mmCIF file of N, CA and C in Angstrom:
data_model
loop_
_atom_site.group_PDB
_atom_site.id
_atom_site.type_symbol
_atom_site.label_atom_id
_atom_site.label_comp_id
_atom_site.label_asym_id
_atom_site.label_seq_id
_atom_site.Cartn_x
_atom_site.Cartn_y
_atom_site.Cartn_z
ATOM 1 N N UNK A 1 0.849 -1.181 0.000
ATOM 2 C CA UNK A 1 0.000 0.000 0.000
ATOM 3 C C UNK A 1 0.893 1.241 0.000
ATOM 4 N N UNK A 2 0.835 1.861 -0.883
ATOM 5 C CA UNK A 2 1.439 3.269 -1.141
ATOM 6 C C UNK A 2 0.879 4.427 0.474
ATOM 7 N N UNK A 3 2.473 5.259 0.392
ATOM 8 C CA UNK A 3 1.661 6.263 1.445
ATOM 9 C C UNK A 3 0.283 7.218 1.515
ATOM 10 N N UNK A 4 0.043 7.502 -0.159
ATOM 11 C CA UNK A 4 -1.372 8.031 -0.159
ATOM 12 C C UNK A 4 -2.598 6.991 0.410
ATOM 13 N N UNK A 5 -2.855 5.814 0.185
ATOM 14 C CA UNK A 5 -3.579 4.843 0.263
ATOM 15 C C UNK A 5 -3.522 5.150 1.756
ATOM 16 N N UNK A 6 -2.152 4.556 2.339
ATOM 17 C CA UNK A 6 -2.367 4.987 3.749
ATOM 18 C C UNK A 6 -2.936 6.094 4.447
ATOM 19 N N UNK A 7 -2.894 7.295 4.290
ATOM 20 C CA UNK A 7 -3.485 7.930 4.470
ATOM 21 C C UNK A 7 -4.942 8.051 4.557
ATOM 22 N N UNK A 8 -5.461 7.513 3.508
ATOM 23 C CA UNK A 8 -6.651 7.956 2.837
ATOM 24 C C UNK A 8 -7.452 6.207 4.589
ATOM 25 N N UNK A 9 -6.875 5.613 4.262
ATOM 26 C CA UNK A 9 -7.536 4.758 5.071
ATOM 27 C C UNK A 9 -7.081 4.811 6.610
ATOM 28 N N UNK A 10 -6.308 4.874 6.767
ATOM 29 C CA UNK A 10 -6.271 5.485 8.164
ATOM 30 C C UNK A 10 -6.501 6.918 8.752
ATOM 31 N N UNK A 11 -6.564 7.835 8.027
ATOM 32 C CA UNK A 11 -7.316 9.375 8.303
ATOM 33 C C UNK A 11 -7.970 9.410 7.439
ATOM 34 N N UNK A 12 -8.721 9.007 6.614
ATOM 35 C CA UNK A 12 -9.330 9.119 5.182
ATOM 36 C C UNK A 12 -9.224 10.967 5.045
ATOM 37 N N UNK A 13 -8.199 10.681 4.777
ATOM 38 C CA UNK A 13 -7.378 12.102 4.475
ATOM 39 C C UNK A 13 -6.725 11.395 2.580
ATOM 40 N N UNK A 14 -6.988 12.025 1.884
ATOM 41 C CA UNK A 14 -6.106 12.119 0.083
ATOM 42 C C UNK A 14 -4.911 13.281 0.214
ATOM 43 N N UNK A 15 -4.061 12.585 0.128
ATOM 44 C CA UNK A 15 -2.693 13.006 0.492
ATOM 45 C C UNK A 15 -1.974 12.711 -0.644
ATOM 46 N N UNK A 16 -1.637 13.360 -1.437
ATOM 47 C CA UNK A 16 -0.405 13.136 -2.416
ATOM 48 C C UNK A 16 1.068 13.582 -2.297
ATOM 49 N N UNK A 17 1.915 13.465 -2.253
ATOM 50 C CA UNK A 17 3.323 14.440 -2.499
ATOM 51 C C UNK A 17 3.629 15.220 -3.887
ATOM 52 N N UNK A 18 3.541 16.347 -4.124
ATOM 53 C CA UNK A 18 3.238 16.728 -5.548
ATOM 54 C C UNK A 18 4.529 17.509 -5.798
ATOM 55 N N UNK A 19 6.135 16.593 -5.377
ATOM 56 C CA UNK A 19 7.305 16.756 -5.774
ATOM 57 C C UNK A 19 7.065 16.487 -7.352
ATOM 58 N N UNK A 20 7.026 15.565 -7.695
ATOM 59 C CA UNK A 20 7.131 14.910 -9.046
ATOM 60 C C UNK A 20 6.189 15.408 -10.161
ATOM 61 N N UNK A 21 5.592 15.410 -9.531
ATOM 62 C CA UNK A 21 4.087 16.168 -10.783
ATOM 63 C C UNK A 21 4.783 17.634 -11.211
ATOM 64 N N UNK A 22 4.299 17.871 -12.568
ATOM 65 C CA UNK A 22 4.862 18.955 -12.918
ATOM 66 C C UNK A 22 4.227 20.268 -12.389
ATOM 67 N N UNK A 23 4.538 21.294 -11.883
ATOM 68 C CA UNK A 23 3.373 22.863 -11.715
ATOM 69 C C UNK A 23 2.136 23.215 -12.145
ATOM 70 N N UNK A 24 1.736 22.205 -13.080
ATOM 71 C CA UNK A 24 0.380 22.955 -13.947
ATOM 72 C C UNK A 24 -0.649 21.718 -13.156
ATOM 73 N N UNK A 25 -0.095 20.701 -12.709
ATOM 74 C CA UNK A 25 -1.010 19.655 -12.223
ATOM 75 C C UNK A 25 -1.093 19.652 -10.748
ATOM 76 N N UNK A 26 -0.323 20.082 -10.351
ATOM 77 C CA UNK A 26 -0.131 20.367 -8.230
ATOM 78 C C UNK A 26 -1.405 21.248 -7.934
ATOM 79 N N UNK A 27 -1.882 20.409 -7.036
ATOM 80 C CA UNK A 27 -3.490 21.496 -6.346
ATOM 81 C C UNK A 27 -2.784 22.234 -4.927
ATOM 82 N N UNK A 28 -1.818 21.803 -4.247
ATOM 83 C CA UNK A 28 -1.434 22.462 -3.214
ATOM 84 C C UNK A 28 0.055 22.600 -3.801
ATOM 85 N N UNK A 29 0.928 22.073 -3.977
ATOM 86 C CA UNK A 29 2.537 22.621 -3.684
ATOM 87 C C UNK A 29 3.420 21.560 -3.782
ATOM 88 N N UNK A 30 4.547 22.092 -4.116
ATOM 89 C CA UNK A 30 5.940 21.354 -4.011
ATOM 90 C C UNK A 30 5.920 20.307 -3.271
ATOM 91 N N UNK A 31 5.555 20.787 -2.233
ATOM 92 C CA UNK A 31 6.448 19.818 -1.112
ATOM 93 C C UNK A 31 5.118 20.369 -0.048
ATOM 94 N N UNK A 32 3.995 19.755 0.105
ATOM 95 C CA UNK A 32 3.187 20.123 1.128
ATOM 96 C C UNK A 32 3.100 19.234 2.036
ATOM 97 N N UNK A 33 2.777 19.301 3.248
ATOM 98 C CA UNK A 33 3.014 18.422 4.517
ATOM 99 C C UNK A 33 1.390 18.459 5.128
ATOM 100 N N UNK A 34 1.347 17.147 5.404
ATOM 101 C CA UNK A 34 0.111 16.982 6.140
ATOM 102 C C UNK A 34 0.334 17.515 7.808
ATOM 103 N N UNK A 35 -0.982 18.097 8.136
ATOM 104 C CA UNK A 35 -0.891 18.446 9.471
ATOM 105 C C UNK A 35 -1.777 17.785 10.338
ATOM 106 N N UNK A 36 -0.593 17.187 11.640
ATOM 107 C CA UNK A 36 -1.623 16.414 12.402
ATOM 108 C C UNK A 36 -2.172 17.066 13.946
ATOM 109 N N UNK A 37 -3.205 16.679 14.128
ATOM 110 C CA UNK A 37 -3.582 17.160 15.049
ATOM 111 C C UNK A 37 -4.407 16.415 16.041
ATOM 112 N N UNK A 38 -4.326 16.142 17.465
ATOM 113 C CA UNK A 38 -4.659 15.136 17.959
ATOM 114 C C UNK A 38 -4.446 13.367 17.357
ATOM 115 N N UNK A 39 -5.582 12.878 16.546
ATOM 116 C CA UNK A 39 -5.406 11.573 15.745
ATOM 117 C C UNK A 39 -6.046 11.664 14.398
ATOM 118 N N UNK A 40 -5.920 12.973 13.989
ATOM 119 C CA UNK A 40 -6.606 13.272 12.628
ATOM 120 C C UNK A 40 -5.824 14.450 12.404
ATOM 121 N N UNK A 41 -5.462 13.989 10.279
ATOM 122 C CA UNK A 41 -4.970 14.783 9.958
ATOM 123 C C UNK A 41 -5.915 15.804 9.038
ATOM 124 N N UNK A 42 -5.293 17.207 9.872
ATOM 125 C CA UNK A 42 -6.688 18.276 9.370
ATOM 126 C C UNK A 42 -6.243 19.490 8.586
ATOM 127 N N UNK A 43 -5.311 19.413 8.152
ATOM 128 C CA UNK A 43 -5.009 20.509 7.245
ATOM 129 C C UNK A 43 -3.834 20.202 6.892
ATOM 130 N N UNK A 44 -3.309 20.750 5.356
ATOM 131 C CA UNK A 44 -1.478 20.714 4.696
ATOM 132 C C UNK A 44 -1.308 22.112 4.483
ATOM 133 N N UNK A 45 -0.002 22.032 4.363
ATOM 134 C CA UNK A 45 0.825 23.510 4.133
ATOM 135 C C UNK A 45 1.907 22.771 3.666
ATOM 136 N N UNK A 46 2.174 23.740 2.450
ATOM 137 C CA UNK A 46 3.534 24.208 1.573
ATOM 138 C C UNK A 46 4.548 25.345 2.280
ATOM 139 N N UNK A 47 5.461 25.153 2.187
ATOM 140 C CA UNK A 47 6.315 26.108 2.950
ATOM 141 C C UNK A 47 7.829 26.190 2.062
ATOM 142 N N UNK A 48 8.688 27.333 2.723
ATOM 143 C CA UNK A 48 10.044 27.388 2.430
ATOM 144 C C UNK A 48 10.910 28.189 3.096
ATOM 145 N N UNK A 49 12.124 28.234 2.975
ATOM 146 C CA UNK A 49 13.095 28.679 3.985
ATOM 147 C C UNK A 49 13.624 29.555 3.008
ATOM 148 N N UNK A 50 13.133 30.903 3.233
ATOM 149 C CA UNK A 50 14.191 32.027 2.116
ATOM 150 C C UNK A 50 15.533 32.077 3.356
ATOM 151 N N UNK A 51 16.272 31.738 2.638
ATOM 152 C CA UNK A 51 17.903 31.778 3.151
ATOM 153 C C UNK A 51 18.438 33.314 2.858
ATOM 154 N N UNK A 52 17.836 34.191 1.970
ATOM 155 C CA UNK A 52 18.337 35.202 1.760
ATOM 156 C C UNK A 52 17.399 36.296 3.031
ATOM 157 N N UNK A 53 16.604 36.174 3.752
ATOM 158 C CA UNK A 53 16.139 36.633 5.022
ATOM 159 C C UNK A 53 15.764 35.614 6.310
ATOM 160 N N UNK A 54 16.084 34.700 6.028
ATOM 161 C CA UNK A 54 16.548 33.809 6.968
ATOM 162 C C UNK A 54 14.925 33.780 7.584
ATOM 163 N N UNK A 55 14.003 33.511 6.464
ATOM 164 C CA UNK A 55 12.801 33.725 7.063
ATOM 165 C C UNK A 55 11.877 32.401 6.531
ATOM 166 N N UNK A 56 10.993 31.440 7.304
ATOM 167 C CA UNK A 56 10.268 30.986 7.288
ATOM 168 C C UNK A 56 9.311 31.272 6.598
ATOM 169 N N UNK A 57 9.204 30.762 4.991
ATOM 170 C CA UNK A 57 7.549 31.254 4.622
ATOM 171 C C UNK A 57 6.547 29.944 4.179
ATOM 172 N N UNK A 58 5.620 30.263 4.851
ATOM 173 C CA UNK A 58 4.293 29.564 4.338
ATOM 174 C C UNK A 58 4.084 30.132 3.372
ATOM 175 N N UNK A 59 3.748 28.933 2.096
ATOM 176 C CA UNK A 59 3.293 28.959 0.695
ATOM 177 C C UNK A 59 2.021 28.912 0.686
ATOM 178 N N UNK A 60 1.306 28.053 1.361
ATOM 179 C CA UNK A 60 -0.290 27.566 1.234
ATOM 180 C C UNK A 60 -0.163 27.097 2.434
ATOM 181 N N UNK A 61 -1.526 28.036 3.108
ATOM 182 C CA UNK A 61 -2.315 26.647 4.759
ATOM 183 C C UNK A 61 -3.758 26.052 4.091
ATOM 184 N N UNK A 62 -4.211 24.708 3.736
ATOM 185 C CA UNK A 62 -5.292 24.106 3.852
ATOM 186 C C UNK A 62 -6.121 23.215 4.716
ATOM 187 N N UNK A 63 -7.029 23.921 4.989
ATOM 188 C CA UNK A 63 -8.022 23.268 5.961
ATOM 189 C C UNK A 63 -8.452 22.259 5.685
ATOM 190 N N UNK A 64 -8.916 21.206 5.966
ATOM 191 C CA UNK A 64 -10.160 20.381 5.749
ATOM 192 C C UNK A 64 -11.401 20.664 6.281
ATOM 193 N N UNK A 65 -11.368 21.293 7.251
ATOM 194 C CA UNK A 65 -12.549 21.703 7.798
ATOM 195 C C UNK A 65 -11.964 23.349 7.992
ATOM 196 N N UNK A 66 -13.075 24.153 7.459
ATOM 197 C CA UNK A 66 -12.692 25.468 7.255
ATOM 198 C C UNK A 66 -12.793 25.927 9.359
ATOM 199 N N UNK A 67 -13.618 25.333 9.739
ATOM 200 C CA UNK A 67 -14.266 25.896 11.434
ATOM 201 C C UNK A 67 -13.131 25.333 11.782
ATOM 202 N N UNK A 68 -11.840 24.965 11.438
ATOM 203 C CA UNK A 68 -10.605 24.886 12.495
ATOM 204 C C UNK A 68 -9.971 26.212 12.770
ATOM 205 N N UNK A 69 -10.359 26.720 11.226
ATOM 206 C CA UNK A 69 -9.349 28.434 12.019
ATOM 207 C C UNK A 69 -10.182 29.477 13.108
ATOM 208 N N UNK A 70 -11.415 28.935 13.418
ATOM 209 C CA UNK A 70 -11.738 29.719 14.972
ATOM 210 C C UNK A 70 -11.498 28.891 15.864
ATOM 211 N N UNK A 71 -10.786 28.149 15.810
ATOM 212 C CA UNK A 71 -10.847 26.687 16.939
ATOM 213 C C UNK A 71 -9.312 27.359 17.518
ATOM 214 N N UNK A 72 -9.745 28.082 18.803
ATOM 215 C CA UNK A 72 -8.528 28.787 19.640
ATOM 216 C C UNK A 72 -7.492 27.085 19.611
ATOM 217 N N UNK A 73 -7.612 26.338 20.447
ATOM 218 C CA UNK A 73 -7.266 25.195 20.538
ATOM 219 C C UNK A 73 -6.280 24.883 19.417
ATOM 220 N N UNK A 74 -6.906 24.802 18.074
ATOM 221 C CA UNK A 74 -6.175 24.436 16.887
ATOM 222 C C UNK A 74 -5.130 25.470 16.405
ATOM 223 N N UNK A 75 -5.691 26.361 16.442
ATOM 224 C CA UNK A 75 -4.979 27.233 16.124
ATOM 225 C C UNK A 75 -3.721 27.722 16.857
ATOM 226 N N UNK A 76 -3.240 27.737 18.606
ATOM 227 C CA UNK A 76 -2.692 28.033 19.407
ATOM 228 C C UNK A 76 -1.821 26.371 19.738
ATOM 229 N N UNK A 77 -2.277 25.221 18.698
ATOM 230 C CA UNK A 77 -1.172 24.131 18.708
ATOM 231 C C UNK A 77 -0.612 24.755 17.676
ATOM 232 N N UNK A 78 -1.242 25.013 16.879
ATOM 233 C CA UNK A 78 -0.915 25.254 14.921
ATOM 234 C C UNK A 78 0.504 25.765 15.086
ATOM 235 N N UNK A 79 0.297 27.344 15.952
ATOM 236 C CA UNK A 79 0.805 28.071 16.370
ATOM 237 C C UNK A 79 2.510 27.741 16.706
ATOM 238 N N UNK A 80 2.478 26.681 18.243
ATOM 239 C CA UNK A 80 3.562 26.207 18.887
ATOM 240 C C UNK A 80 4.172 25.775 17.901
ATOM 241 N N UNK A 81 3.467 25.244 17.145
ATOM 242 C CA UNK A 81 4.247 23.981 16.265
ATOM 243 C C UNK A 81 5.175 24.630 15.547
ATOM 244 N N UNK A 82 4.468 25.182 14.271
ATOM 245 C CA UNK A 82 5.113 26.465 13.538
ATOM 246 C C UNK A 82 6.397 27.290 14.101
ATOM 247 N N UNK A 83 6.180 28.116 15.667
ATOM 248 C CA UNK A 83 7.171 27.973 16.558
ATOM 249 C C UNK A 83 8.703 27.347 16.483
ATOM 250 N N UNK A 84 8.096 25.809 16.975
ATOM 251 C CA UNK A 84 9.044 25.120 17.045
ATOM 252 C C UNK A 84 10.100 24.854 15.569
ATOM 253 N N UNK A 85 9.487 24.772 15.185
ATOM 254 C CA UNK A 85 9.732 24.554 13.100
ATOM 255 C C UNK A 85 10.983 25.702 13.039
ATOM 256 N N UNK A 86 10.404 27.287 13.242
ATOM 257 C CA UNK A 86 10.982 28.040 13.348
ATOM 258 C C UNK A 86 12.218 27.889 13.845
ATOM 259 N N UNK A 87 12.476 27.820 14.780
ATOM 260 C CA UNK A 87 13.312 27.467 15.887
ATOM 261 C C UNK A 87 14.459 26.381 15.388
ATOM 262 N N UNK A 88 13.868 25.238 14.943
ATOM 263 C CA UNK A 88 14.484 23.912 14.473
ATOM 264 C C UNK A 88 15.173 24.535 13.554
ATOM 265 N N UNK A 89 14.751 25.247 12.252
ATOM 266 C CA UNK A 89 15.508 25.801 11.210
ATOM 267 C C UNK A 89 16.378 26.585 11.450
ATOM 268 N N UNK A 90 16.221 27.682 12.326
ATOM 269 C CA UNK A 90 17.360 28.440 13.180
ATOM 270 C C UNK A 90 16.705 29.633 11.927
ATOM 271 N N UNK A 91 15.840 30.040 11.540
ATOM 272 C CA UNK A 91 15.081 30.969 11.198
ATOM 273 C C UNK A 91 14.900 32.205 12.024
ATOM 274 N N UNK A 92 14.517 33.358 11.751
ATOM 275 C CA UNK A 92 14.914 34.486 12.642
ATOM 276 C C UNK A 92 13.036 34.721 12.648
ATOM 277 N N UNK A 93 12.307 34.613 11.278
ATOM 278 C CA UNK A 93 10.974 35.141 11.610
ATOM 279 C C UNK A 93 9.848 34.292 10.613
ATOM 280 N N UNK A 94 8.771 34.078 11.279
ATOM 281 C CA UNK A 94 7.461 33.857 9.909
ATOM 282 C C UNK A 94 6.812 34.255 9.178
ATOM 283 N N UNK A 95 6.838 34.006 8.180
ATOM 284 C CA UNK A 95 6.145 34.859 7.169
ATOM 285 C C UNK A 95 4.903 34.065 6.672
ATOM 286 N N UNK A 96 3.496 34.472 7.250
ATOM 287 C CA UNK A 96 2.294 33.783 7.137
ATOM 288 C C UNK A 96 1.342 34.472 5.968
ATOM 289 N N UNK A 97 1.964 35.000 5.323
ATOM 290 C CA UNK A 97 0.558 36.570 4.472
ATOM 291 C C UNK A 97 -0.217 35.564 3.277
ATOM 292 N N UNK A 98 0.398 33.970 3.482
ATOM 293 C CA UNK A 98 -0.120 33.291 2.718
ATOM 294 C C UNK A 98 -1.715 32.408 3.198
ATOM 295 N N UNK A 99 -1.640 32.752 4.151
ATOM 296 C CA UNK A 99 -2.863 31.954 5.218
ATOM 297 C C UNK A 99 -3.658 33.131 4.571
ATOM 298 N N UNK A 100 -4.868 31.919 4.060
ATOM 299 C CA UNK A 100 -5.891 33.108 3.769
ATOM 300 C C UNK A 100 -6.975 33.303 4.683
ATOM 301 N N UNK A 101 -7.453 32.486 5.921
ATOM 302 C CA UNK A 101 -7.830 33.028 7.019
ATOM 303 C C UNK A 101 -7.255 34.125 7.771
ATOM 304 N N UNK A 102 -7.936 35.261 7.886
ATOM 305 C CA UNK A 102 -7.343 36.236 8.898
ATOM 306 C C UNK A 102 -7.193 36.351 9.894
ATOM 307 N N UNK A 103 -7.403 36.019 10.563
ATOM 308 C CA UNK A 103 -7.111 35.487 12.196
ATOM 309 C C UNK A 103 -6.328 34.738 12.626
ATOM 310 N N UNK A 104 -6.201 33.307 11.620
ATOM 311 C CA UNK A 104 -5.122 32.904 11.774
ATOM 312 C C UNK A 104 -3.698 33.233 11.705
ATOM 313 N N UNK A 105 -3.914 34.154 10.062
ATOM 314 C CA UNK A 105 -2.747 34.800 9.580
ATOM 315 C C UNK A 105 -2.302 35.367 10.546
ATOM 316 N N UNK A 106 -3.045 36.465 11.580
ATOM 317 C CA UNK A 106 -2.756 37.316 12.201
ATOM 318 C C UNK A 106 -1.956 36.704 13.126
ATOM 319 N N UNK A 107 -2.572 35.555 13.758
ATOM 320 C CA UNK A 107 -2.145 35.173 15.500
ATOM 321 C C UNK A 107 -0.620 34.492 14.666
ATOM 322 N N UNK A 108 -0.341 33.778 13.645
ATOM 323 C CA UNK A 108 0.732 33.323 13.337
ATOM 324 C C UNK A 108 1.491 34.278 13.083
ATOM 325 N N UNK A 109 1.462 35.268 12.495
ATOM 326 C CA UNK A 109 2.324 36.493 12.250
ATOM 327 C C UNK A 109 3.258 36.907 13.583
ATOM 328 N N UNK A 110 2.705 36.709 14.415
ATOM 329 C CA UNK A 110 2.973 37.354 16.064
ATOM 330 C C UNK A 110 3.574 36.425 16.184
ATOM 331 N N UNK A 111 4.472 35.153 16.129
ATOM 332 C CA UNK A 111 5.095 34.298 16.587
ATOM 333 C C UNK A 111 6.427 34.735 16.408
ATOM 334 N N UNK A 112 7.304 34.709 17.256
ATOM 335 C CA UNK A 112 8.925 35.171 17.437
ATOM 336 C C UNK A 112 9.450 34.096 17.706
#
């Protein structure tokens, strides 16, 4: 069983890696990562590391369920996580202006 399959049956989450596919066929991104949360995975994001500002950017955040971005809870793990990511990369700041929820965008923006 391929890792999409897995996915799809153990989170019935459709998960592709859309390294290989060319740009005109990718619905999310390069290199998008599933996001887990509790025991369900509920949203992916595309991301990248501009080395020339040493800055963390989110490419694309997708929901599966749009009512996660008022979900203080979800959003304030979302948050840490992202954080930590930060941190791991040795990144100086985040750059979220890609989250098209505003609230979210906002509260992620504020992360140091």
């Amino acid at each position: 069983m391929s890792a999409r399959g897995r996915a799809k049956v153990l989170f019935d989450f459709d998960y592709i890696w859309e390294v290989y596919k060319p740009l005109e066929k990718r619905k999310h991104g390069y290199y998008t990562l599933p996001i887990l949360w509790g025991e369900r995975l509920v949203a992916r994001f595309d991301s990248k590391l501009d080395r020339t500002t040493n800055t963390f950017v989110i490419l694309g955040l997708w929901l599966e369920d749009e009512r996660l971005a008022a979900n203080d809870a979800f959003v304030e793990a979302l948050g840490r996580g992202f954080a930590r990511f930060v941190r791991f990369l040795g990144a100086d700041r985040l750059d979220a202006q890609a989250v098209s929820q505003p609230l979210m965008r906002q509260r992620l923006q504020l992360l140091r």
